[in-house]
Short mmCIF file of C-alpha atoms and ligand atoms in Angstrom, two decimals:
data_model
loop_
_atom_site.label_atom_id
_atom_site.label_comp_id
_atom_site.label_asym_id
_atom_site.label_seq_id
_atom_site.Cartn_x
_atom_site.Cartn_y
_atom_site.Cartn_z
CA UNK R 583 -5.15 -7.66 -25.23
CA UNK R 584 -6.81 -7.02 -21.80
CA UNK R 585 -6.42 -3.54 -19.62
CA UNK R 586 -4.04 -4.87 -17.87
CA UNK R 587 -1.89 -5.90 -20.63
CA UNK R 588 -2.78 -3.37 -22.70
CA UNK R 589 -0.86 -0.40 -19.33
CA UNK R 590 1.77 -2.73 -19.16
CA UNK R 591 2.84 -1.59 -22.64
CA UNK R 592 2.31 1.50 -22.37
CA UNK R 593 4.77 1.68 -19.42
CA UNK R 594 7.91 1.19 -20.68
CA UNK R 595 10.54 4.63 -20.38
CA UNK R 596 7.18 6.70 -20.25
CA UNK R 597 7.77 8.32 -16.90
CA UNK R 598 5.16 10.93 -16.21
CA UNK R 599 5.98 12.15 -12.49
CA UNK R 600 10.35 12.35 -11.58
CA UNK R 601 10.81 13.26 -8.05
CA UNK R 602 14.83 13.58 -7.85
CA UNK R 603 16.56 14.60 -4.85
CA UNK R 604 13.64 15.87 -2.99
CA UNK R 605 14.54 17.70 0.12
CA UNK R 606 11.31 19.47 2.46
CA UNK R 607 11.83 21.01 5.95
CA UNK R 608 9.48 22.14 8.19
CA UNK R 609 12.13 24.49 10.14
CA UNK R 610 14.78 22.36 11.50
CA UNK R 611 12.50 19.22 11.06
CA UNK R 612 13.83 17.72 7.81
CA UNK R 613 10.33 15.90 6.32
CA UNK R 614 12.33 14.52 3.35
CA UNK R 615 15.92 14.04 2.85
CA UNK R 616 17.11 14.09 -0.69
CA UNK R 617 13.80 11.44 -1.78
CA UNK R 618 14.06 10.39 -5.43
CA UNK R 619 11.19 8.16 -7.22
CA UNK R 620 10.23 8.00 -10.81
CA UNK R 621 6.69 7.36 -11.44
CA UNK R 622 5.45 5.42 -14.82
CA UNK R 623 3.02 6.99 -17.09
CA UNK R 624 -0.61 5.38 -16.36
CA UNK R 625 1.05 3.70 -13.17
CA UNK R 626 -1.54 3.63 -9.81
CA UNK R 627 1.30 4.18 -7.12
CA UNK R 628 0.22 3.92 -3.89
CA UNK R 629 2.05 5.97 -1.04
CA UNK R 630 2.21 3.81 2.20
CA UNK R 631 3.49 4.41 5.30
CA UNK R 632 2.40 5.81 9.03
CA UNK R 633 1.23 8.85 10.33
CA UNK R 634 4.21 11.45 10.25
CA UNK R 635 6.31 9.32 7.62
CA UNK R 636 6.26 11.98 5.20
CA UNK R 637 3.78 11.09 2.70
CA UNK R 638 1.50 14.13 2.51
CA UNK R 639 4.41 16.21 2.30
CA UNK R 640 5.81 14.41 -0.64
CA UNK R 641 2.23 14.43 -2.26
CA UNK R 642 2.03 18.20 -1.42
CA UNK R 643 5.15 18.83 -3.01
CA UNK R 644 4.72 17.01 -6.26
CA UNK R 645 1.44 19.15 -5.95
CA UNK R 646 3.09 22.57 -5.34
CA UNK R 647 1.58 23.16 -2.28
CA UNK R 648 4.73 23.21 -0.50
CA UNK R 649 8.45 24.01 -1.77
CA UNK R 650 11.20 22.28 -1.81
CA UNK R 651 14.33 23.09 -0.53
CA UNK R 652 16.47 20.85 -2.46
CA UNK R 653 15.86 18.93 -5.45
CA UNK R 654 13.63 18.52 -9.08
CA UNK R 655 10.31 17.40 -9.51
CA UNK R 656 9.58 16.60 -13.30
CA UNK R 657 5.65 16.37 -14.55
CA UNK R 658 4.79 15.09 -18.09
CA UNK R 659 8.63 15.97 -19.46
CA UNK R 660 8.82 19.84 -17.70
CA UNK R 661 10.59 20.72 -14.52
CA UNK R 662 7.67 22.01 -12.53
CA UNK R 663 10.20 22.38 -9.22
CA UNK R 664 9.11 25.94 -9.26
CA UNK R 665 5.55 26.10 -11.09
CA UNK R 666 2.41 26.74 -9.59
CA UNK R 667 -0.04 23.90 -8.53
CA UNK R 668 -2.23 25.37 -11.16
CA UNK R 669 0.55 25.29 -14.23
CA UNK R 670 1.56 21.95 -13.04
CA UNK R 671 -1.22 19.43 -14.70
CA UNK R 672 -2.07 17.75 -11.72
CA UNK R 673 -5.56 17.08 -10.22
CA UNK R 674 -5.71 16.70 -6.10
CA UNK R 675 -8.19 14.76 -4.22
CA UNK R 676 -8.52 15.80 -0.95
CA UNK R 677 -9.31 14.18 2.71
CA UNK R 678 -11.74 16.81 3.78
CA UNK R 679 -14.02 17.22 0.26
CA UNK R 680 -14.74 20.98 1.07
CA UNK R 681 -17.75 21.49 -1.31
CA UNK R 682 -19.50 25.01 -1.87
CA UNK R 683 -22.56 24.31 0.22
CA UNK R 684 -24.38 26.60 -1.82
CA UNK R 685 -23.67 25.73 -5.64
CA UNK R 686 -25.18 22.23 -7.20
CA UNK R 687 -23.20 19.37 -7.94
CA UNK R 688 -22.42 20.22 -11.29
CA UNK R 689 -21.59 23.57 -9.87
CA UNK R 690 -18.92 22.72 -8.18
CA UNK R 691 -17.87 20.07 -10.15
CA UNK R 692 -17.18 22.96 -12.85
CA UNK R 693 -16.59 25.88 -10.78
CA UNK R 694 -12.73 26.00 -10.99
CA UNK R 695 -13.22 25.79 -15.13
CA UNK R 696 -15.57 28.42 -14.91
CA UNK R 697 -13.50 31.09 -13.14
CA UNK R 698 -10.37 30.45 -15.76
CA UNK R 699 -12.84 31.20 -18.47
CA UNK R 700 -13.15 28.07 -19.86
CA UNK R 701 -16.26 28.55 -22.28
CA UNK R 702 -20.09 27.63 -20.70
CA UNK R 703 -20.83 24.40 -23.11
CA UNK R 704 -17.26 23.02 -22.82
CA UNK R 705 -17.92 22.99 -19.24
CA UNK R 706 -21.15 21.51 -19.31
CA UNK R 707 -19.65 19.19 -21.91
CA UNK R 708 -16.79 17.84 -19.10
CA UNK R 709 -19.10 17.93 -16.38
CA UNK R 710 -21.63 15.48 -17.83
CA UNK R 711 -18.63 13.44 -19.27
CA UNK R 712 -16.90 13.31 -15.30
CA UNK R 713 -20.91 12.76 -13.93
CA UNK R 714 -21.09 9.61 -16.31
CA UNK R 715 -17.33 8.46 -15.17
CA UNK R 716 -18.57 8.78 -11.86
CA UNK R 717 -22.09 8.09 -12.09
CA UNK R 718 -23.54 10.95 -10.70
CA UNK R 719 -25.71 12.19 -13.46
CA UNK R 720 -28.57 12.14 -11.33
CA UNK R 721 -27.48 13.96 -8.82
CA UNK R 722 -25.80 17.12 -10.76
CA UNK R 723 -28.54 19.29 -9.45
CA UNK R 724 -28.76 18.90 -5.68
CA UNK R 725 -26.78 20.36 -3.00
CA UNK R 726 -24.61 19.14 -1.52
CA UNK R 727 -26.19 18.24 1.97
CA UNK R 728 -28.26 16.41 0.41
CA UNK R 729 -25.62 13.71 -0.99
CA UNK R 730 -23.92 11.40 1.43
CA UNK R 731 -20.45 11.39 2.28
CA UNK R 732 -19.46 8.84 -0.48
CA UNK R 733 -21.33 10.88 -3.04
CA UNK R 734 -19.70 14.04 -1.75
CA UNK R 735 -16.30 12.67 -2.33
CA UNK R 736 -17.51 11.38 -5.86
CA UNK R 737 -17.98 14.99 -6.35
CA UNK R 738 -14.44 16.07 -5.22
CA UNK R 739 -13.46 13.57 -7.75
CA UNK R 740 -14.96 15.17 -10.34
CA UNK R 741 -13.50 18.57 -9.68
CA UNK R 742 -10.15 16.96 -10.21
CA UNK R 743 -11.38 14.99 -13.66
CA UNK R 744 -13.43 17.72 -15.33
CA UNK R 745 -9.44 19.31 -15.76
CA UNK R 746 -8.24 16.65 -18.01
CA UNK R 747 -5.05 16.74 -16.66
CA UNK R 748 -2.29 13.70 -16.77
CA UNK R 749 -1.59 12.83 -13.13
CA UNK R 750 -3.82 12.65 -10.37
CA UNK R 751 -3.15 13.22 -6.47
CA UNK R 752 -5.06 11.35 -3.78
CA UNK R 753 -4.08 12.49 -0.47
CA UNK R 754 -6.11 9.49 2.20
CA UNK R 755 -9.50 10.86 -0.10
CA UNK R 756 -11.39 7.54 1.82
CA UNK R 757 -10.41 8.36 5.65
CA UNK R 758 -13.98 10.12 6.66
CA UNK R 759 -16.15 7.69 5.27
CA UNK R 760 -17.52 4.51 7.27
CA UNK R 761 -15.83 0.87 5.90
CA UNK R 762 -18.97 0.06 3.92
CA UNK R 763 -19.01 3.62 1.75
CA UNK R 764 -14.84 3.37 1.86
CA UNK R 765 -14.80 -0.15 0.25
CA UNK R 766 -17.07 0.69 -2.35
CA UNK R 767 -15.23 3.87 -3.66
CA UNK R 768 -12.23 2.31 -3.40
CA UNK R 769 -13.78 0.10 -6.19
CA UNK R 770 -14.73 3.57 -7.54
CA UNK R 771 -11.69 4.68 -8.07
CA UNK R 772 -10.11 1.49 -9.13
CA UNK R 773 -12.36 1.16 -11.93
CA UNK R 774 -11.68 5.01 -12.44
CA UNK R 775 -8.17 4.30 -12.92
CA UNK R 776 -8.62 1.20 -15.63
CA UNK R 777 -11.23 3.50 -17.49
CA UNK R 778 -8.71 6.90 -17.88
CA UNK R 779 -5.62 5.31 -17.70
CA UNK R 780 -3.65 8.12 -15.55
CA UNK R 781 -0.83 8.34 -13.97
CA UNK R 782 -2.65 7.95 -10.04
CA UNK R 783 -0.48 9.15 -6.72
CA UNK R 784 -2.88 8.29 -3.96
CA UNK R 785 -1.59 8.26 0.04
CA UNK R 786 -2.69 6.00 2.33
CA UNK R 787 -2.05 4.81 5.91
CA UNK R 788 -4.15 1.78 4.99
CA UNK R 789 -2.78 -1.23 4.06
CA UNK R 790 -5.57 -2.76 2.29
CA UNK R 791 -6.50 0.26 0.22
CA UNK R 792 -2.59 -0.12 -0.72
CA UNK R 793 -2.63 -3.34 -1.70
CA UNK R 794 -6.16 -3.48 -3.70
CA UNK R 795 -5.49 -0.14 -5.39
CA UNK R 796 -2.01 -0.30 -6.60
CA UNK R 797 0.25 -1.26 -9.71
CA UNK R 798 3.18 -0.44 -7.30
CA UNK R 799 3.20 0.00 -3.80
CA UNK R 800 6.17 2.92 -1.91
CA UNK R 801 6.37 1.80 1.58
CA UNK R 802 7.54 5.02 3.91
CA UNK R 803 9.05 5.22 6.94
CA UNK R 804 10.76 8.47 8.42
CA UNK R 805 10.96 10.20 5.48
CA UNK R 806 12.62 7.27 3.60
CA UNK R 807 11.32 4.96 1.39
CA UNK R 808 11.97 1.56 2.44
CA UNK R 809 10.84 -0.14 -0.87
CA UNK R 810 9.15 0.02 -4.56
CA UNK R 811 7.44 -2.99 -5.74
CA UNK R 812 4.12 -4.45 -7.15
CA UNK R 813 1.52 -5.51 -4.29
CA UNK R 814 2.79 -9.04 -4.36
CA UNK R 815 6.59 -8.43 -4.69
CA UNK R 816 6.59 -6.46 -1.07
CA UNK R 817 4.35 -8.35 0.10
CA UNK R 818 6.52 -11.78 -0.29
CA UNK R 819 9.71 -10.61 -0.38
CA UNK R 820 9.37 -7.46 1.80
CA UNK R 821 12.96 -6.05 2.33
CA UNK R 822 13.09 -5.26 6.15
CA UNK R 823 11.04 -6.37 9.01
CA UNK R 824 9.41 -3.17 8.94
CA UNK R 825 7.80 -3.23 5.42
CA UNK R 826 6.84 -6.79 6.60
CA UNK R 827 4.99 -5.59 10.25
CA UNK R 828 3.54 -3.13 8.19
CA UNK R 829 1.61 -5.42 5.41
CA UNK R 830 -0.43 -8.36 5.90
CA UNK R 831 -3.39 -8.81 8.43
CA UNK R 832 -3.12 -10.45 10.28
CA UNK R 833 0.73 -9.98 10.59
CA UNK R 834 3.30 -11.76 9.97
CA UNK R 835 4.95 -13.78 13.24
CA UNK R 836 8.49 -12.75 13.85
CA UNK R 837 10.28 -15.55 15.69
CA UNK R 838 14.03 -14.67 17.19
CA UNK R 839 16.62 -17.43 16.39
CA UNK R 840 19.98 -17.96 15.07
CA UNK R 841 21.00 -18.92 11.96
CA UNK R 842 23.51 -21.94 11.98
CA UNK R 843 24.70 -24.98 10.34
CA UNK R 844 23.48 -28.14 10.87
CA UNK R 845 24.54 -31.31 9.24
CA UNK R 846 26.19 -28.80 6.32
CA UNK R 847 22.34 -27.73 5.79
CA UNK R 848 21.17 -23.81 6.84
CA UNK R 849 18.74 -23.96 9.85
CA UNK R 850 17.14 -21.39 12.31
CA UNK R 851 17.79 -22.25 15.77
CA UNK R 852 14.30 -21.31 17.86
CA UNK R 853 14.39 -21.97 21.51
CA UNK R 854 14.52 -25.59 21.54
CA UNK R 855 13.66 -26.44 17.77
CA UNK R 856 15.96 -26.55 14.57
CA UNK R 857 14.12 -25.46 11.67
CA UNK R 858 15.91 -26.80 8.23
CA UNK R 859 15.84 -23.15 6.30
CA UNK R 860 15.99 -25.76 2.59
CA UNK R 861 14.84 -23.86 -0.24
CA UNK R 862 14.33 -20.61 1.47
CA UNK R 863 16.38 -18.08 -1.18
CA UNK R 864 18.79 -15.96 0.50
CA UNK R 865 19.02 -12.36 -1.16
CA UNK R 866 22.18 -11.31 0.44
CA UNK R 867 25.04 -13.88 -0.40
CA UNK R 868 26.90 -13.60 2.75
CA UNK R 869 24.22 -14.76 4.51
CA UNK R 870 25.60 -17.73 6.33
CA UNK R 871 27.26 -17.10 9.47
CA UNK R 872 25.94 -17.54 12.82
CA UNK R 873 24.02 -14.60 13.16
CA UNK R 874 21.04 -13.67 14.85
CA UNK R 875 17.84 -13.58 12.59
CA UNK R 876 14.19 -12.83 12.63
CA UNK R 877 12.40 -15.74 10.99
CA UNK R 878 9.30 -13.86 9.89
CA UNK R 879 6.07 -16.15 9.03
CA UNK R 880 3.07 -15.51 7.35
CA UNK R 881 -0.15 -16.90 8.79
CA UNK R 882 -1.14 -18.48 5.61
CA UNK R 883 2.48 -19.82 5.43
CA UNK R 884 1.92 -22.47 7.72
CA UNK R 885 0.05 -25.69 7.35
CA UNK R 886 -2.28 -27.42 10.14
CA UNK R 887 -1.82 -30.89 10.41
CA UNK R 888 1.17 -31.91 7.82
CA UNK R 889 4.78 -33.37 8.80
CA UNK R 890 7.69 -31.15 8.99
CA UNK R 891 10.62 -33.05 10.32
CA UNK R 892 12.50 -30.59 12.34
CA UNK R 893 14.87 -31.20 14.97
CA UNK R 894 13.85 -30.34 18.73
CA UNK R 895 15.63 -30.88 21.57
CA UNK R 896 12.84 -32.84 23.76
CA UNK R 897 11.91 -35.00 20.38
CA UNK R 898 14.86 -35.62 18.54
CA UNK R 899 14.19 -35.69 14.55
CA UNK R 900 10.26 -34.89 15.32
CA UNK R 901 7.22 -33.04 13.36
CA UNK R 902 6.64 -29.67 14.52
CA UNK R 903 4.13 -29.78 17.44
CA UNK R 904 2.29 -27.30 19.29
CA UNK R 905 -0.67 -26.38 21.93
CA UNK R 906 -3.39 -24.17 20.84
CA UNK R 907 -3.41 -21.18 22.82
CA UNK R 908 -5.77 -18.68 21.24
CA UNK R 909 -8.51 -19.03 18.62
CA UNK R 910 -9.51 -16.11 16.85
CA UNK R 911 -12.45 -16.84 14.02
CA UNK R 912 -12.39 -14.03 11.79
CA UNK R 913 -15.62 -15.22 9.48
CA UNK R 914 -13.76 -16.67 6.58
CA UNK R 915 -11.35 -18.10 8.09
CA UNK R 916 -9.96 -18.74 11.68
CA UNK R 917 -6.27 -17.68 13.00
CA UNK R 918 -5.06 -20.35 14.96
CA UNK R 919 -2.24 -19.40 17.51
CA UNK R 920 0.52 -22.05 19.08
CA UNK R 921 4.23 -21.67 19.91
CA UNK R 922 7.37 -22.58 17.84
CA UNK R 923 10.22 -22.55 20.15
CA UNK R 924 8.75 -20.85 23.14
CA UNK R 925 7.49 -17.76 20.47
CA UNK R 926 3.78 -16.95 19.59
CA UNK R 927 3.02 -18.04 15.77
CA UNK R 928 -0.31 -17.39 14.26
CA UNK R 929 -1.52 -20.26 11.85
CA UNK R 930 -4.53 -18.98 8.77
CA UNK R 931 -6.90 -22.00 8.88
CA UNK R 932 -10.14 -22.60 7.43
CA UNK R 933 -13.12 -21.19 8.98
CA UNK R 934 -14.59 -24.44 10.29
CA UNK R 935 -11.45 -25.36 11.95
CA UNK R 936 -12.71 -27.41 14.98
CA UNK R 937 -10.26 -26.66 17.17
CA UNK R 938 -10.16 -25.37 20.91
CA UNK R 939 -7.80 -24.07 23.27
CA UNK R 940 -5.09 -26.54 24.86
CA UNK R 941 -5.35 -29.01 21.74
CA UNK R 942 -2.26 -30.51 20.19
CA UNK R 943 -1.45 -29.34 16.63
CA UNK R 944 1.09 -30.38 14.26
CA UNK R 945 2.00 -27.90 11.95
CA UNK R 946 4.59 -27.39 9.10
CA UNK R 947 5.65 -23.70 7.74
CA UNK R 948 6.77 -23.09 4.06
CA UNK R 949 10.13 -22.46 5.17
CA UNK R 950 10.44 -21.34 0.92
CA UNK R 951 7.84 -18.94 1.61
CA UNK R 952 9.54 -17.26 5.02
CA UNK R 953 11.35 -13.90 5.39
CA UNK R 954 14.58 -14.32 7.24
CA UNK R 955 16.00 -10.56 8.53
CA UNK R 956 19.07 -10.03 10.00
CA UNK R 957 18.06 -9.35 13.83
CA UNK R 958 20.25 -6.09 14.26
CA UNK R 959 19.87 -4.36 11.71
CA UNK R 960 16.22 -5.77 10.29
CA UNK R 961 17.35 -6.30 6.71
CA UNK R 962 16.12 -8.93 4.64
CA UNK R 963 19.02 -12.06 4.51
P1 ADP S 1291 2.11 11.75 6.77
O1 ADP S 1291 1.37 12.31 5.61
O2 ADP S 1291 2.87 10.51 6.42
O3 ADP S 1291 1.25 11.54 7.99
P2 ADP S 1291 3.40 14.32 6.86
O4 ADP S 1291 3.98 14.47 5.51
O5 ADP S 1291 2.13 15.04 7.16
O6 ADP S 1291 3.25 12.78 7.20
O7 ADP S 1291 4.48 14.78 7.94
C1 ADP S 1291 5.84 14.38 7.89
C2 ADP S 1291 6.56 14.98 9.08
O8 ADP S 1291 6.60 16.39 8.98
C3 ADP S 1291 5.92 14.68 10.43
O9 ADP S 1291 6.95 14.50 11.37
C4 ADP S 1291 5.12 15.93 10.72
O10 ADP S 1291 4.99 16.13 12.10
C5 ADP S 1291 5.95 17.01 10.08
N1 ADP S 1291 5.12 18.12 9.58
C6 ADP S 1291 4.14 18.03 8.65
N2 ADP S 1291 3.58 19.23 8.40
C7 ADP S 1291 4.24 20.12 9.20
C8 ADP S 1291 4.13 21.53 9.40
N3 ADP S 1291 3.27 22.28 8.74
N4 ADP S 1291 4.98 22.09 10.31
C9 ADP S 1291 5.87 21.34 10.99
N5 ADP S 1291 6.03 20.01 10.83
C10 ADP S 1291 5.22 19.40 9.95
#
């Protein structure tokens, strides 16, 4: 059995954090309204969402570092609603690492164990176990201005693991570093998570960390979340157009049409074009009127340079056809943007695409592999 396999059975009806009707106000601001989200033992769940959607707060509350007003939160089996961060068996990871300047590495790392009067050799015992985790052993005697920011936030790491506790909190622990240092501490702490096996609540405004990091993936917006799902399932089947603006780079197109009937076949009706919609599966079943829709379309959805018959106006029965209008080579691969019915569409070709401003394309998207969203109200169709 591999790692993976091996947390997927441990999952089942093991829940390890229960957030259930979670209401937080900052005065008259209402942060969270009556949240609920149950949180599998050993699960990674990633906390996604922009600035202001509510995700510290939640984090802060499962922590006990702010109360709530309405509702249970549940750690390990206990209603902790009204326990103290300390009582609660949580670790926290932190932003801002806030190390004592003056104590050693493996100071700090065991300075909170020290002052609850954990034995000296047990906490020399942890510390060297968290150091190896983390694989700072050589660096449990310096200070820390002399580590660099990476290593500093190793540390703050291991002041959370050196507690043993069951969950971990993350709250954005990789926003000060520089994208080199980030990206390899985010492998850190991936291969962290596969080694302990702990439930892991980490925040993030960063799509990428979200989608490398996670088992499941809570998408907020306003205090709300929008949707619960693995990496792949929101990123395919996201269930509004805001979930789907907010993964995916670069983003997905959004195209305004209509949805109509054509020949007793569903098509999208873009500016001048009819788009069959075959084999696209519709999630809502009374999706079939002539409503306005959003055809969203990922970049790598769309294929340079193969036949999709589609109906346009000028053409008759014609393959889709387009000008180039902006090349963008992004080192692995190049976005190519035309127009589909008058709208700008961004097409994920390979890196040594040859192509140049003004050219003609032909170009085919998976219409199986679009979201549709209903154009009022932005829910999937
Ligand atoms: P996020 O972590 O997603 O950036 P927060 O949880 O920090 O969002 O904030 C959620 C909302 O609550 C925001 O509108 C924010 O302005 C507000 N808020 C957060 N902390 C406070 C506070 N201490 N006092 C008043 N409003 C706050």
């Amino acid at each position: 059995m591999n790692v993976i396999q091996h947390k997927l059975a441990q999952w089942p009806g093991e829940t390890s954090v229960s957030v259930r009707n979670l209401t937080v106000s900052y005065g008259s601001h209402v942060a969270l309204d009556r949240l609920s989200i149950d949180v599998a033992r050993g699960l990674f769940l990633v906390l996604l969402g922009p600035s202001g959607c509510g995700k510290s707060t939640l984090l802060n509350a499962i922590a006990g570092l702010i109360d709530a007003h309405a509702g249970e939160i549940w750690i390990s089996g206990r209603d902790v609603t009204y326990a103290e961060p300390k009582d609660r068996g949580i670790g926290m990871v932190f932003q801002s690492y806030a190390l004592y300047p003056r104590m050693t590495v493996a100071q700090n790392m065991g300075f909170g164990l020290k002052i609850s009067g954990m034995p000296k050799p047990e906490v020399a015992r942890r510390v060297r176990q968290a150091a190896e985790l983390l694989r700072l052993e050589k660096l449990l005697s310096r200070l820390p201005a002399e580590l660099s920011g990476g290593q500093r936030q190793r540390v703050a790491i291991g002041r959370a693991l050196v507690r043993h506790v069951d969950v971990f909190l993350f709250d954005e622990p990789l926003s000060n570093l520089d994208a080199q240092l980030r990206a390899d501490l985010r492998l850190e702490i991936k291969r962290l998570h596969l080694a302990l096996g702990n439930t892991m609540i980490y925040v993030t405004h960063d799509q990428v960390e979200a989608m490398t990091l996670a088992d499941k993936i809570a998408i907020m917006k306003d205090g709300v979340i929008q949707q619960t799902g693995s990496p792949t399932e929101v990123y395919n089947r996201p269930v509004n157009r805001f979930v789907a603006s907010f993964l995916g780079s670069p983003s997905m197109s959004f195209l305004a049409g209509r949805l109509t009937s054509w020949e007793g076949r569903l098509a999208a009706r873009l500016g001048n074009c009819l788009l069959p919609l075959d084999g696209y599966s519709f999630g809502r079943s009374d999706a079939r009127g002539d409503i306005e829709v959003t055809v969203g379309i990922r970049p790598e959805h769309v294929r340079l340079g193969e036949f999709m018959p589609a109906v346009c106006r000028d053409a008759g029965m014609a393959p889709l056809r387009g000008e180039v209008t902006l090349v963008e080579p992004m080192g692995a691969e190049t976005i190519i943007w035309t127009e589909l019915g008058g709208q700008p569409l961004a097409i994920r070709a390979s890196a040594d695409a040859t192509l140049r401003v003004g050219d003609q394309i032909e170009f085919a998207p998976d219409v199986r592999r679009v979201s549709l969203f209903d154009a009022t109200s932005g829910e999937r169709l």
